PDB file of C-alpha atoms in Angstrom:
ATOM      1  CA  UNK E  26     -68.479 140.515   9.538  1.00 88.00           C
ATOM      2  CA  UNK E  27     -65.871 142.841   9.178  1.00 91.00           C
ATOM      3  CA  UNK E  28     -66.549 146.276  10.903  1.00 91.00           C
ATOM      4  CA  UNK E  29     -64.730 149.597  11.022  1.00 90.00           C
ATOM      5  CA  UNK E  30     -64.871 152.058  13.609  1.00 89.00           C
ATOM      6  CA  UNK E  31     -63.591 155.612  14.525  1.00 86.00           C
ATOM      7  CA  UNK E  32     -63.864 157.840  17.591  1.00 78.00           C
ATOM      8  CA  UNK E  33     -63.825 161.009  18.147  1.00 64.00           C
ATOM      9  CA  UNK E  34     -64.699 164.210  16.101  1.00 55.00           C
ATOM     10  CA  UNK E  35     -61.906 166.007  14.259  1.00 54.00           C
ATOM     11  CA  UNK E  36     -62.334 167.797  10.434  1.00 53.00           C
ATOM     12  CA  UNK E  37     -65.281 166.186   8.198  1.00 54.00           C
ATOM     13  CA  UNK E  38     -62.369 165.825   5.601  1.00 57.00           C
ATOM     14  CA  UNK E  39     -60.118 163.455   8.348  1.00 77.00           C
ATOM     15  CA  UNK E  40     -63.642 161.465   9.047  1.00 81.00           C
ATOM     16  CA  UNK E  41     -64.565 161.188   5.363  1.00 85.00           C
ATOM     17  CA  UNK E  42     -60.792 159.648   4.111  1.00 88.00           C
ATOM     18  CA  UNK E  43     -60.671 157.750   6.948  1.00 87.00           C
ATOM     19  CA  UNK E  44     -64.332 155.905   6.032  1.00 88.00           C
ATOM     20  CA  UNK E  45     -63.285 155.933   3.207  1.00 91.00           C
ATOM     21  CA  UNK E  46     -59.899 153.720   3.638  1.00 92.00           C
ATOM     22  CA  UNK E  47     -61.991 151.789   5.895  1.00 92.00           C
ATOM     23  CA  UNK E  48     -64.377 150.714   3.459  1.00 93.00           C
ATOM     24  CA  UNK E  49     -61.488 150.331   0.748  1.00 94.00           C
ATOM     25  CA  UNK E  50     -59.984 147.551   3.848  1.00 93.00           C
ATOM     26  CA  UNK E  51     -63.356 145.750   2.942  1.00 93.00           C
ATOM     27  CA  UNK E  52     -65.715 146.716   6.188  1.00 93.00           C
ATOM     28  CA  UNK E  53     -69.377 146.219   4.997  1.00 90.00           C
ATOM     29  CA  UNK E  54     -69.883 148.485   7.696  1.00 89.00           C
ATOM     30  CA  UNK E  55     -68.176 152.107   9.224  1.00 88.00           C
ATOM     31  CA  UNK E  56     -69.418 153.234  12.889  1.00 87.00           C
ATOM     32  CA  UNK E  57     -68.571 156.628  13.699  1.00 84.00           C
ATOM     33  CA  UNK E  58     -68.940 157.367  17.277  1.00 78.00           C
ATOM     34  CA  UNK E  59     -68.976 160.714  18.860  1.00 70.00           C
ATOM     35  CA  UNK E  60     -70.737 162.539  21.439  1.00 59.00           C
ATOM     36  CA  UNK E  61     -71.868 165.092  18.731  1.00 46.00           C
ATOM     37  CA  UNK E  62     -73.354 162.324  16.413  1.00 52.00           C
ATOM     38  CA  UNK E  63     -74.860 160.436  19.540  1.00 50.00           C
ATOM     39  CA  UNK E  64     -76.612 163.686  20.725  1.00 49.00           C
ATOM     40  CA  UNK E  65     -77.967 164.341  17.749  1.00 48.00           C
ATOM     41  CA  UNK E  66     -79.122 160.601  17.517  1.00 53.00           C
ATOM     42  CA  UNK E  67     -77.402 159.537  14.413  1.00 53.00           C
ATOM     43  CA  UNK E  68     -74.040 157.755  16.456  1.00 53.00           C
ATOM     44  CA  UNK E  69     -73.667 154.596  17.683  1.00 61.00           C
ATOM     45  CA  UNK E  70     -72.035 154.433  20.631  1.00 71.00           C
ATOM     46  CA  UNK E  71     -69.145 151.593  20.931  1.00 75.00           C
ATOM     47  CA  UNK E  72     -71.483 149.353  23.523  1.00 77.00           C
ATOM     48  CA  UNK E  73     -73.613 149.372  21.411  1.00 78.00           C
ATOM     49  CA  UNK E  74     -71.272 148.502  18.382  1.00 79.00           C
ATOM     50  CA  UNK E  75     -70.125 146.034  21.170  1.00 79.00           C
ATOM     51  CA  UNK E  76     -73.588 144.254  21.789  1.00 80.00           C
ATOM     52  CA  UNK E  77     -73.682 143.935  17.355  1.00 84.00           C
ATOM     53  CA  UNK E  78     -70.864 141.815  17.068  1.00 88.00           C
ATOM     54  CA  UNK E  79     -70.275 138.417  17.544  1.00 91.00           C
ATOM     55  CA  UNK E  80     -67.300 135.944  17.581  1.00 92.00           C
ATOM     56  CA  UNK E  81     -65.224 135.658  14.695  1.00 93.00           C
ATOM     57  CA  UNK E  82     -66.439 139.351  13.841  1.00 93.00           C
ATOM     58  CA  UNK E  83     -63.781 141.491  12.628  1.00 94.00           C
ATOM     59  CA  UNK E  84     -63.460 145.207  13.781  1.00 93.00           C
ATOM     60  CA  UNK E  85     -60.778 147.657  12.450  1.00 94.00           C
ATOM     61  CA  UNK E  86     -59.590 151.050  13.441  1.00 91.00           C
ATOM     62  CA  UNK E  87     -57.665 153.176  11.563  1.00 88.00           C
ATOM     63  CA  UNK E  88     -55.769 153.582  14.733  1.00 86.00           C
ATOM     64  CA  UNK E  89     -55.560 152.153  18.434  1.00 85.00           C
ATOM     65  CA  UNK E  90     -56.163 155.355  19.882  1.00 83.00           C
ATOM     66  CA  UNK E  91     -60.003 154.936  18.412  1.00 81.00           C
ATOM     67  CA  UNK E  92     -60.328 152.297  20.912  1.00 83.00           C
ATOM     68  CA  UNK E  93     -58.635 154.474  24.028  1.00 80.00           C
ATOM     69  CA  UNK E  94     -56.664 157.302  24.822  1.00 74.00           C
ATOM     70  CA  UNK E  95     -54.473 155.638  27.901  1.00 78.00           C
ATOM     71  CA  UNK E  96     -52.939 152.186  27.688  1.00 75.00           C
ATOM     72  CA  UNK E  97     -54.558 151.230  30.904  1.00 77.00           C
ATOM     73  CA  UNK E  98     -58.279 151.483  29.213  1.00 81.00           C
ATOM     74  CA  UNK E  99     -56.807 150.225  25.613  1.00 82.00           C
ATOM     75  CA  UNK E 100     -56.019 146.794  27.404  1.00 83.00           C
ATOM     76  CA  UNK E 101     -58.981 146.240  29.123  1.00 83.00           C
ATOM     77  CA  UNK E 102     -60.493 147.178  26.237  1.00 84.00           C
ATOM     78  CA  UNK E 103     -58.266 144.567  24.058  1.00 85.00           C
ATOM     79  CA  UNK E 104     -58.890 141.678  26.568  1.00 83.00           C
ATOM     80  CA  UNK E 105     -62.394 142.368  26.465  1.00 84.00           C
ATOM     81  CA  UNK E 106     -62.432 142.103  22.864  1.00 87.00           C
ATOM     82  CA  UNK E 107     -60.059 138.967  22.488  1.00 86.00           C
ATOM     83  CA  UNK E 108     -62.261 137.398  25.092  1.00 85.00           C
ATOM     84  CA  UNK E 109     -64.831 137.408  23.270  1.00 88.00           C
ATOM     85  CA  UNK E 110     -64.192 135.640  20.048  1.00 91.00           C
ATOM     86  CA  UNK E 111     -63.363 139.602  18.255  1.00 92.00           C
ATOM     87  CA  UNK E 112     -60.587 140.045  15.835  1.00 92.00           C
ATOM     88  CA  UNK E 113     -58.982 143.512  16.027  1.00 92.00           C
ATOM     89  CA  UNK E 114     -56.837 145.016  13.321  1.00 92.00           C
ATOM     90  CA  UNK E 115     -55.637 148.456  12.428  1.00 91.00           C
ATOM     91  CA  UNK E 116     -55.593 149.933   8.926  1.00 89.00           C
ATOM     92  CA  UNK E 117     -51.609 149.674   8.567  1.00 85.00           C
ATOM     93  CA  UNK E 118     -51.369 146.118   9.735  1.00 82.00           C
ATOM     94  CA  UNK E 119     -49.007 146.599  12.364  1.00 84.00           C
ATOM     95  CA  UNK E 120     -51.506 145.272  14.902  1.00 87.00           C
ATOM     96  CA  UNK E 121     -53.528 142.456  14.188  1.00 89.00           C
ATOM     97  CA  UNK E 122     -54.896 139.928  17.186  1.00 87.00           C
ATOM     98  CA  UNK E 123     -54.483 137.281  15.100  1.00 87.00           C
ATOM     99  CA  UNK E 124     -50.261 137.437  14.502  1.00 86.00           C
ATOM    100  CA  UNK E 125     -48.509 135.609  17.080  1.00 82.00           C
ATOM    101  CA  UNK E 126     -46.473 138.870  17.624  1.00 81.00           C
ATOM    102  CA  UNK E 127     -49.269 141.204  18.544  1.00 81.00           C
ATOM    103  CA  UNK E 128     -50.643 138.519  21.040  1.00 76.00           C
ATOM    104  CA  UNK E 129     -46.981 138.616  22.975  1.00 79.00           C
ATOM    105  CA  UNK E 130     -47.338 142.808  22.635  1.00 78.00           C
ATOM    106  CA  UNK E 131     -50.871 142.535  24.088  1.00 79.00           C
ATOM    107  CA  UNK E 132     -49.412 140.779  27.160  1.00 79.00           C
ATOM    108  CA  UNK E 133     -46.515 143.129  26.880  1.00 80.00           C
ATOM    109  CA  UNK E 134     -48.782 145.901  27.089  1.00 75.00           C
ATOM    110  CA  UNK E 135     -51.405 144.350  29.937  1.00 76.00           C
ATOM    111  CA  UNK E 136     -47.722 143.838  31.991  1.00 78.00           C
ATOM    112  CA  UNK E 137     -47.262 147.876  31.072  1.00 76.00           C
ATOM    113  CA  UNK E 138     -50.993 148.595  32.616  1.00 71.00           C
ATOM    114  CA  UNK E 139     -50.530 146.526  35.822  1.00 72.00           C
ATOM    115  CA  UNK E 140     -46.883 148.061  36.630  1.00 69.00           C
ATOM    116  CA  UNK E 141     -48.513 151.652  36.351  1.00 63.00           C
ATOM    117  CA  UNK E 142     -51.676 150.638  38.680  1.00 60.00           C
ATOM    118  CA  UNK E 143     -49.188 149.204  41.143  1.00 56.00           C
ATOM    119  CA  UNK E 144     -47.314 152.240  41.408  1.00 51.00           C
ATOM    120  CA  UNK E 145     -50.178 153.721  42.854  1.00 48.00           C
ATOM    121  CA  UNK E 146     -50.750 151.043  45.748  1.00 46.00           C
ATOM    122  CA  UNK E 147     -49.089 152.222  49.063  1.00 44.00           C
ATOM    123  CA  UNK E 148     -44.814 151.256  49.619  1.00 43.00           C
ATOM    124  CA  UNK E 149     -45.259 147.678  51.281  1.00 43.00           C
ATOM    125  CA  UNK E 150     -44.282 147.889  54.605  1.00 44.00           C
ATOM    126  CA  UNK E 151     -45.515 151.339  55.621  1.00 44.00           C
ATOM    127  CA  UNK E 152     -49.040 152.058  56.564  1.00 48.00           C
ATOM    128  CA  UNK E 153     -51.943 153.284  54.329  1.00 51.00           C
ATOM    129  CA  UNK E 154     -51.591 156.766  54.292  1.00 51.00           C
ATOM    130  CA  UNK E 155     -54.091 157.446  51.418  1.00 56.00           C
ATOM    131  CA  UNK E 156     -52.735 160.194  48.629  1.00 64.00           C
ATOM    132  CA  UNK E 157     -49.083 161.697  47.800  1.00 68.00           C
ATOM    133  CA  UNK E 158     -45.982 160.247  48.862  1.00 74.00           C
ATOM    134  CA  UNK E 159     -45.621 158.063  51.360  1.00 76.00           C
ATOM    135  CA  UNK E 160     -44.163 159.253  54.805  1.00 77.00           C
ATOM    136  CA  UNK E 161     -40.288 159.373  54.961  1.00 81.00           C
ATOM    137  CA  UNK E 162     -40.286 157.814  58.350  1.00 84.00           C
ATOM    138  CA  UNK E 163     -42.010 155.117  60.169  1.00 82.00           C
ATOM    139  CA  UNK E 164     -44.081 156.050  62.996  1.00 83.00           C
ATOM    140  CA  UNK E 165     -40.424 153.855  65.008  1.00 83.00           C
ATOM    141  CA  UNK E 166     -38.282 156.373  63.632  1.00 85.00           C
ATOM    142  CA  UNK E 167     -40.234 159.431  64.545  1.00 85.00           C
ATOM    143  CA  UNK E 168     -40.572 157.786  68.120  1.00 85.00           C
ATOM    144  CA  UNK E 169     -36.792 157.322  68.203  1.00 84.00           C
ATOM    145  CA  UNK E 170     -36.098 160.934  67.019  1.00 85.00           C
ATOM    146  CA  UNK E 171     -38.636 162.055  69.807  1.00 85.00           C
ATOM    147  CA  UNK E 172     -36.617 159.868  72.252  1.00 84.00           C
ATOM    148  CA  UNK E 173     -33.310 161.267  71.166  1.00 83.00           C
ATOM    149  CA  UNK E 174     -34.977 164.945  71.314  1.00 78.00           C
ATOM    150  CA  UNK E 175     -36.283 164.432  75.281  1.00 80.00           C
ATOM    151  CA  UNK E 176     -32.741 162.955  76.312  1.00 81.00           C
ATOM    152  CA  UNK E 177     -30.873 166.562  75.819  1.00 79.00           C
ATOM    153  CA  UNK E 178     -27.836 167.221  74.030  1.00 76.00           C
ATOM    154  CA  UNK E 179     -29.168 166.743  70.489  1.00 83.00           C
ATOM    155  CA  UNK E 180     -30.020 169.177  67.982  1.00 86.00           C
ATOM    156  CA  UNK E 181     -32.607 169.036  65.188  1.00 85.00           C
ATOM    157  CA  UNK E 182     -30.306 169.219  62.390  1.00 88.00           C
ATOM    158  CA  UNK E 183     -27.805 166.350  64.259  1.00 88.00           C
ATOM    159  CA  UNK E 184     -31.369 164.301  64.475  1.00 87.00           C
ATOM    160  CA  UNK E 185     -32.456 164.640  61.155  1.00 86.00           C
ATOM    161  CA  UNK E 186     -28.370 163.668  60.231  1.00 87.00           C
ATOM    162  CA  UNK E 187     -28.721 160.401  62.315  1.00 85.00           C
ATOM    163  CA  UNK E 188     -32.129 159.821  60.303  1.00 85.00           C
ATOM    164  CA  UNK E 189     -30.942 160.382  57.105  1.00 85.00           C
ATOM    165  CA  UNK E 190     -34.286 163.116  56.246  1.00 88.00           C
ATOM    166  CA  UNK E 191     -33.960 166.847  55.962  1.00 89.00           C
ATOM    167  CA  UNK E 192     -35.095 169.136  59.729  1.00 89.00           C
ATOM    168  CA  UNK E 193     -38.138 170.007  57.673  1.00 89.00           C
ATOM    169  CA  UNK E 194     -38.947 166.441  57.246  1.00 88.00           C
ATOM    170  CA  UNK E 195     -37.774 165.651  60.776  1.00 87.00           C
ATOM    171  CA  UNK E 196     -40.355 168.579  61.764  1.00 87.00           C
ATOM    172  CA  UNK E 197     -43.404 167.775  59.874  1.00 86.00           C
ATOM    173  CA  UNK E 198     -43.083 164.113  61.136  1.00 85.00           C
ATOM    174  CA  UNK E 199     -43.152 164.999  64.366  1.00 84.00           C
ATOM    175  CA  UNK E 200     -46.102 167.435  63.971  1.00 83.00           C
ATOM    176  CA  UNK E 201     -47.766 164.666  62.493  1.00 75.00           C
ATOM    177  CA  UNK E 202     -47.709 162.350  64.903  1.00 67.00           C
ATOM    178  CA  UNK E 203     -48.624 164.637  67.420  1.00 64.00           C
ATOM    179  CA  UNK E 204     -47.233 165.959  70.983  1.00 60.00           C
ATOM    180  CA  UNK E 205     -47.156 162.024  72.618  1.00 53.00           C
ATOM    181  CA  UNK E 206     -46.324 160.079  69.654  1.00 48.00           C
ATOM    182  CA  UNK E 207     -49.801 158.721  69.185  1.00 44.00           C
TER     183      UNK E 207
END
């Protein structure tokens, strides 16, 4: 079965040319799913489009965005699909799950997704320190500049030099960590 399927709202006149190249591709059947429709009861929501098909089904959007806004969701959404048995095509050909070269751009993209999740994961080597950027120096290096601070002789600015961070940095560390370094 060969199914075609667009998200979102947008003009009437974009939603009735683009069911209408869909069923010109040959899909016996069109799902339009948006909140709209589904509130009013008439949509089908893409589980549920989901739950319909079977393997060796076919489903087509006129575009990848109709299957996610953010490259992250699109692959898991891909991998689900491929997983189970599901064709996916666009109108214009240029991705089909079935060419060898849109297999090698699906892992190109999946490689894409998992770089930008692991940019979020902590620096390795410093401690969790939950949102924003990570600290500037290590709890060792603030304990150092405290060190070099107590001996005499030293000011902020030749401190922060040594450390390579800015006095404000050098300040805010230290005010982090607290009047005994713990």
């Amino acid at each position: 079965m060969q199914v075609g399927y667009l998200h979102g709202g947008g003009p009437d006149g974009d939603i009735v040319s683009a069911v209408a190249a869909l069923e010109a591709f040959g899909c016996g059947r069109v799902v339009i799913d948006s909140r709209a429709r589904r509130q009013a009861g008439s949509g089908t929501s893409f589980s549920a489009l989901l739950g319909d098909m079977r393997s060796g089904d076919i489903l087509v959007v006129t575009t990848l965005e109709h299957l996610a806004t953010a490259v992250g969701p699109l692959v898991l959404r891909l991998e689900e699909l491929v997983a189970r048995g599901i064709r996916i095509r666009t109108l214009d050909g240029d991705f089909d799950t079935e060419t060898p070269g849109t297999a090698g751009a699906l892992k190109a993209l999946a490689r894409i997704a998992a770089h930008h999740n692991g940019a979020r994961r902590p620096v390795v080597g410093r401690a969790e320190h939950g949102p924003g950027r990570p600290p500037r120096l290590s709890p060792e290096e603030i304990g150092r500049a405290r060190e070099l601070f107590e001996a005499g002789g030293r000011t902020a600015a030749e401190v922060a030099r040594q450390l390579g961070v800015s006095r404000a940095t050098l300040y805010r560390s230290l005010r982090k960590l607290g009047p005994t370094g713990a």
